[in-house]
Amino acid sequence: MTFELRPGETIADALPPAEAGLVFVGRIRTPWTDRAACPRQGRADGPVCTIEVFEPWASGGALDGIEAHHRIEVLYWLHLARRDLLRQTPMTHGRAYGTFALRSPLRPNPIGTSIVELLGREGAVLRVRGLDCLDGTPLLDLKPERSGFQPPAPPTPGDAEIG
Ligand code: SAM
């Protein structure tokens, strides 16, 4: 995929070597095959999408209990994103911003997050609503939405730092 720079955009000369290893734990299936057609952010009334969880997580128990959560946070790897932009000019804004001042997919570690509604689970496949990524986007992680999560033990002073 080729990307042309827009006015005001700057890129890094070189990126340092990778320092973390990630593992793709699944794949996201959505109706979108073209970035231009993909929503900028997921919507509560968006289409139903599916999340396929790979082995060993699928049958190994990693999904046990997830049905208890109506809203989950999905973390995914925006695998087609350019990673060297320092300043970028969103099409709808007309001026350049720093990469870390945007939720653009174009970032050094192109991690996307969405809070989605969990509609159901059939084995290793979750049906969800509220995503904004391309069909085939690799899945990094699933977590219960924070606001619905109760700590299992009485609060301790350290909880404030964990947030
Ligand atoms: N909701 C996430 C977030 O806030 O972290 C992602 C927001 S990002 C603005 C969503 C956009 O990323 C989509 O509109 C599409 O243009 C682009 N995108 C989606 N899937 C992608 C992928 N797999 N690789 C690169 N870009 C992708």
Short mmCIF file of C-alpha atoms and ligand atoms in Angstrom, two decimals:
data_model
loop_
_atom_site.label_atom_id
_atom_site.label_comp_id
_atom_site.label_asym_id
_atom_site.label_seq_id
_atom_site.Cartn_x
_atom_site.Cartn_y
_atom_site.Cartn_z
CA MET A 1 0.00 0.00 0.00
CA THR A 2 1.43 3.44 -0.92
CA PHE A 3 0.82 6.63 1.01
CA GLU A 4 1.38 10.16 -0.18
CA LEU A 5 2.21 12.85 2.33
CA ARG A 6 -0.29 15.67 2.72
CA PRO A 7 0.68 19.32 3.26
CA GLY A 8 2.16 19.79 6.74
CA GLU A 9 2.98 16.12 7.26
CA THR A 10 6.43 15.00 8.40
CA ILE A 11 7.98 11.58 8.80
CA ALA A 12 10.81 10.08 10.82
CA ASP A 13 14.05 9.40 8.92
CA ALA A 14 14.22 5.96 10.50
CA LEU A 15 12.45 4.09 13.26
CA PRO A 16 14.36 2.37 16.05
CA PRO A 17 14.31 -1.44 16.10
CA ALA A 18 11.24 -3.14 17.56
CA GLU A 19 11.43 -3.70 21.30
CA ALA A 20 8.31 -5.71 22.05
CA GLY A 21 6.94 -8.93 20.69
CA LEU A 22 3.21 -9.19 20.17
CA VAL A 23 1.16 -12.25 19.39
CA PHE A 24 -2.02 -12.10 17.35
CA VAL A 25 -4.69 -13.94 19.31
CA GLY A 26 -7.37 -13.80 16.64
CA ARG A 27 -8.78 -12.07 13.61
CA ILE A 28 -11.58 -9.54 13.22
CA ARG A 29 -14.17 -9.92 10.48
CA THR A 30 -15.95 -6.76 9.39
CA PRO A 31 -17.81 -5.62 6.26
CA TRP A 32 -15.04 -3.13 5.35
CA THR A 33 -12.31 -3.94 2.86
CA ASP A 34 -11.41 -0.35 2.01
CA ARG A 35 -10.06 2.15 4.52
CA ALA A 36 -12.05 4.98 3.00
CA ALA A 37 -15.29 3.11 3.66
CA CYS A 38 -14.37 2.20 7.22
CA PRO A 39 -15.87 4.37 9.99
CA ARG A 40 -13.43 6.61 11.84
CA GLN A 41 -14.77 5.26 15.14
CA GLY A 42 -17.11 2.39 15.87
CA ARG A 43 -20.77 3.17 16.48
CA ALA A 44 -23.26 1.56 18.80
CA ASP A 45 -25.62 1.19 15.82
CA GLY A 46 -22.91 -0.10 13.47
CA PRO A 47 -23.02 -3.49 11.75
CA VAL A 48 -22.53 -6.76 13.59
CA CYS A 49 -18.91 -7.89 13.26
CA THR A 50 -17.22 -11.06 14.43
CA ILE A 51 -14.05 -11.74 16.35
CA GLU A 52 -12.44 -15.13 15.73
CA VAL A 53 -10.15 -16.23 18.52
CA PHE A 54 -7.24 -18.52 17.60
CA GLU A 55 -5.92 -21.57 19.38
CA PRO A 56 -4.71 -22.12 22.05
CA TRP A 57 -6.89 -19.32 23.47
CA ALA A 58 -10.04 -20.56 21.71
CA SER A 59 -10.37 -23.95 23.39
CA GLY A 60 -7.87 -23.40 26.17
CA GLY A 61 -10.28 -21.44 28.36
CA ALA A 62 -9.14 -17.89 27.64
CA LEU A 63 -12.70 -16.86 26.79
CA ASP A 64 -14.32 -18.44 29.85
CA GLY A 65 -16.62 -15.96 31.54
CA ILE A 66 -16.51 -13.32 28.82
CA GLU A 67 -20.27 -13.66 28.22
CA ALA A 68 -20.86 -12.02 31.60
CA HIS A 69 -19.65 -8.75 30.11
CA HIS A 70 -21.98 -6.76 27.89
CA ARG A 71 -19.29 -4.34 26.86
CA ILE A 72 -15.72 -5.33 26.14
CA GLU A 73 -12.66 -3.48 25.04
CA VAL A 74 -11.07 -4.80 21.85
CA LEU A 75 -7.44 -4.08 21.05
CA TYR A 76 -6.27 -4.67 17.50
CA TRP A 77 -3.28 -4.16 15.25
CA LEU A 78 -3.97 -1.74 12.43
CA HIS A 79 -1.71 -3.77 10.21
CA LEU A 80 -1.85 -1.61 7.07
CA ALA A 81 -0.96 1.63 8.85
CA ARG A 82 2.10 3.66 8.04
CA ARG A 83 4.25 3.95 11.18
CA ASP A 84 6.69 6.78 10.53
CA LEU A 85 4.49 9.89 10.66
CA LEU A 86 5.47 12.51 13.23
CA ARG A 87 2.95 15.15 12.19
CA GLN A 88 -0.10 14.38 10.11
CA THR A 89 -2.93 16.20 8.44
CA PRO A 90 -6.28 14.47 8.82
CA MET A 91 -8.34 14.84 5.67
CA THR A 92 -11.23 16.45 7.52
CA HIS A 93 -9.13 18.94 9.55
CA GLY A 94 -7.03 20.71 6.93
CA ARG A 95 -4.09 21.33 9.27
CA ALA A 96 -1.31 19.22 10.73
CA TYR A 97 -1.28 17.80 14.27
CA GLY A 98 1.24 15.74 16.19
CA THR A 99 0.65 12.01 15.88
CA PHE A 100 0.09 11.68 19.62
CA ALA A 101 -2.61 14.36 19.52
CA LEU A 102 -4.73 12.20 17.21
CA ARG A 103 -6.51 8.83 17.23
CA SER A 104 -5.30 8.27 13.68
CA PRO A 105 -4.34 4.70 12.75
CA LEU A 106 -0.99 6.03 11.52
CA ARG A 107 1.29 5.79 14.54
CA PRO A 108 4.52 4.06 15.60
CA ASN A 109 2.62 1.20 17.23
CA PRO A 110 -0.67 1.08 15.31
CA ILE A 111 -2.87 -0.24 18.10
CA GLY A 112 -6.58 0.46 17.79
CA THR A 113 -9.06 0.17 20.62
CA SER A 114 -12.84 0.09 20.63
CA ILE A 115 -15.42 -0.51 23.29
CA VAL A 116 -17.95 -2.86 21.72
CA GLU A 117 -21.25 -4.42 22.69
CA LEU A 118 -20.91 -8.19 23.07
CA LEU A 119 -23.99 -9.69 21.39
CA GLY A 120 -23.11 -13.35 21.73
CA ARG A 121 -20.52 -16.08 21.65
CA GLU A 122 -20.50 -19.23 19.53
CA GLY A 123 -17.45 -21.20 20.63
CA ALA A 124 -14.39 -19.21 19.60
CA VAL A 125 -16.38 -16.56 17.73
CA LEU A 126 -17.74 -13.43 19.36
CA ARG A 127 -20.44 -11.33 17.75
CA VAL A 128 -19.97 -7.65 18.53
CA ARG A 129 -21.17 -4.22 17.47
CA GLY A 130 -19.07 -1.06 17.52
CA LEU A 131 -15.91 -1.78 15.52
CA ASP A 132 -14.13 0.40 12.99
CA CYS A 133 -11.44 -1.78 11.45
CA LEU A 134 -10.85 -3.52 8.14
CA ASP A 135 -11.82 -7.10 7.53
CA GLY A 136 -8.93 -9.35 8.58
CA THR A 137 -7.46 -6.96 11.13
CA PRO A 138 -5.38 -8.94 13.67
CA LEU A 139 -6.70 -9.14 17.22
CA LEU A 140 -4.33 -8.29 20.07
CA ASP A 141 -6.47 -8.60 23.18
CA LEU A 142 -9.92 -8.54 24.73
CA LYS A 143 -10.72 -7.04 28.13
CA PRO A 144 -13.91 -6.31 30.04
CA GLU A 145 -14.75 -2.65 29.79
CA ARG A 146 -13.19 -0.89 32.74
CA SER A 147 -16.31 0.81 34.07
CA GLY A 148 -18.06 -2.56 34.45
CA PHE A 149 -15.13 -4.17 36.21
CA GLN A 150 -15.20 -4.48 39.98
CA PRO A 151 -11.91 -5.24 41.72
CA PRO A 152 -12.20 -8.64 43.44
CA ALA A 153 -10.76 -7.43 46.73
CA PRO A 154 -11.36 -4.36 48.90
CA PRO A 155 -9.46 -1.35 47.58
CA THR A 156 -5.91 -0.88 48.71
CA PRO A 157 -3.77 2.26 48.35
CA GLY A 158 -2.05 0.76 45.29
CA ASP A 159 -5.36 0.55 43.39
CA ALA A 160 -5.28 4.29 42.83
CA GLU A 161 -2.09 3.92 40.81
CA ILE A 162 -3.49 1.02 38.75
CA GLY A 163 -6.50 3.18 37.87
N1 SAM B 1 -11.14 3.04 17.33
C1 SAM B 1 -9.70 2.90 17.15
C2 SAM B 1 -8.99 3.84 18.06
O1 SAM B 1 -9.52 4.91 18.38
O2 SAM B 1 -7.88 3.51 18.50
C3 SAM B 1 -9.25 3.08 15.70
C4 SAM B 1 -9.59 4.44 15.13
S1 SAM B 1 -8.86 4.68 13.54
C5 SAM B 1 -9.21 6.42 13.32
C6 SAM B 1 -10.00 3.89 12.47
C7 SAM B 1 -9.54 4.02 11.05
O3 SAM B 1 -8.37 3.22 10.86
C8 SAM B 1 -10.51 3.51 10.01
O4 SAM B 1 -11.41 4.51 9.63
C9 SAM B 1 -9.60 3.11 8.85
O5 SAM B 1 -9.34 4.24 8.05
C10 SAM B 1 -8.29 2.74 9.55
N2 SAM B 1 -8.09 1.30 9.63
C11 SAM B 1 -8.99 0.36 10.02
N3 SAM B 1 -8.45 -0.85 10.03
C12 SAM B 1 -7.17 -0.71 9.63
C13 SAM B 1 -6.09 -1.62 9.44
N4 SAM B 1 -6.22 -2.91 9.67
N5 SAM B 1 -4.91 -1.11 9.03
C14 SAM B 1 -4.77 0.23 8.81
N6 SAM B 1 -5.75 1.13 8.96
C15 SAM B 1 -6.94 0.66 9.37
#
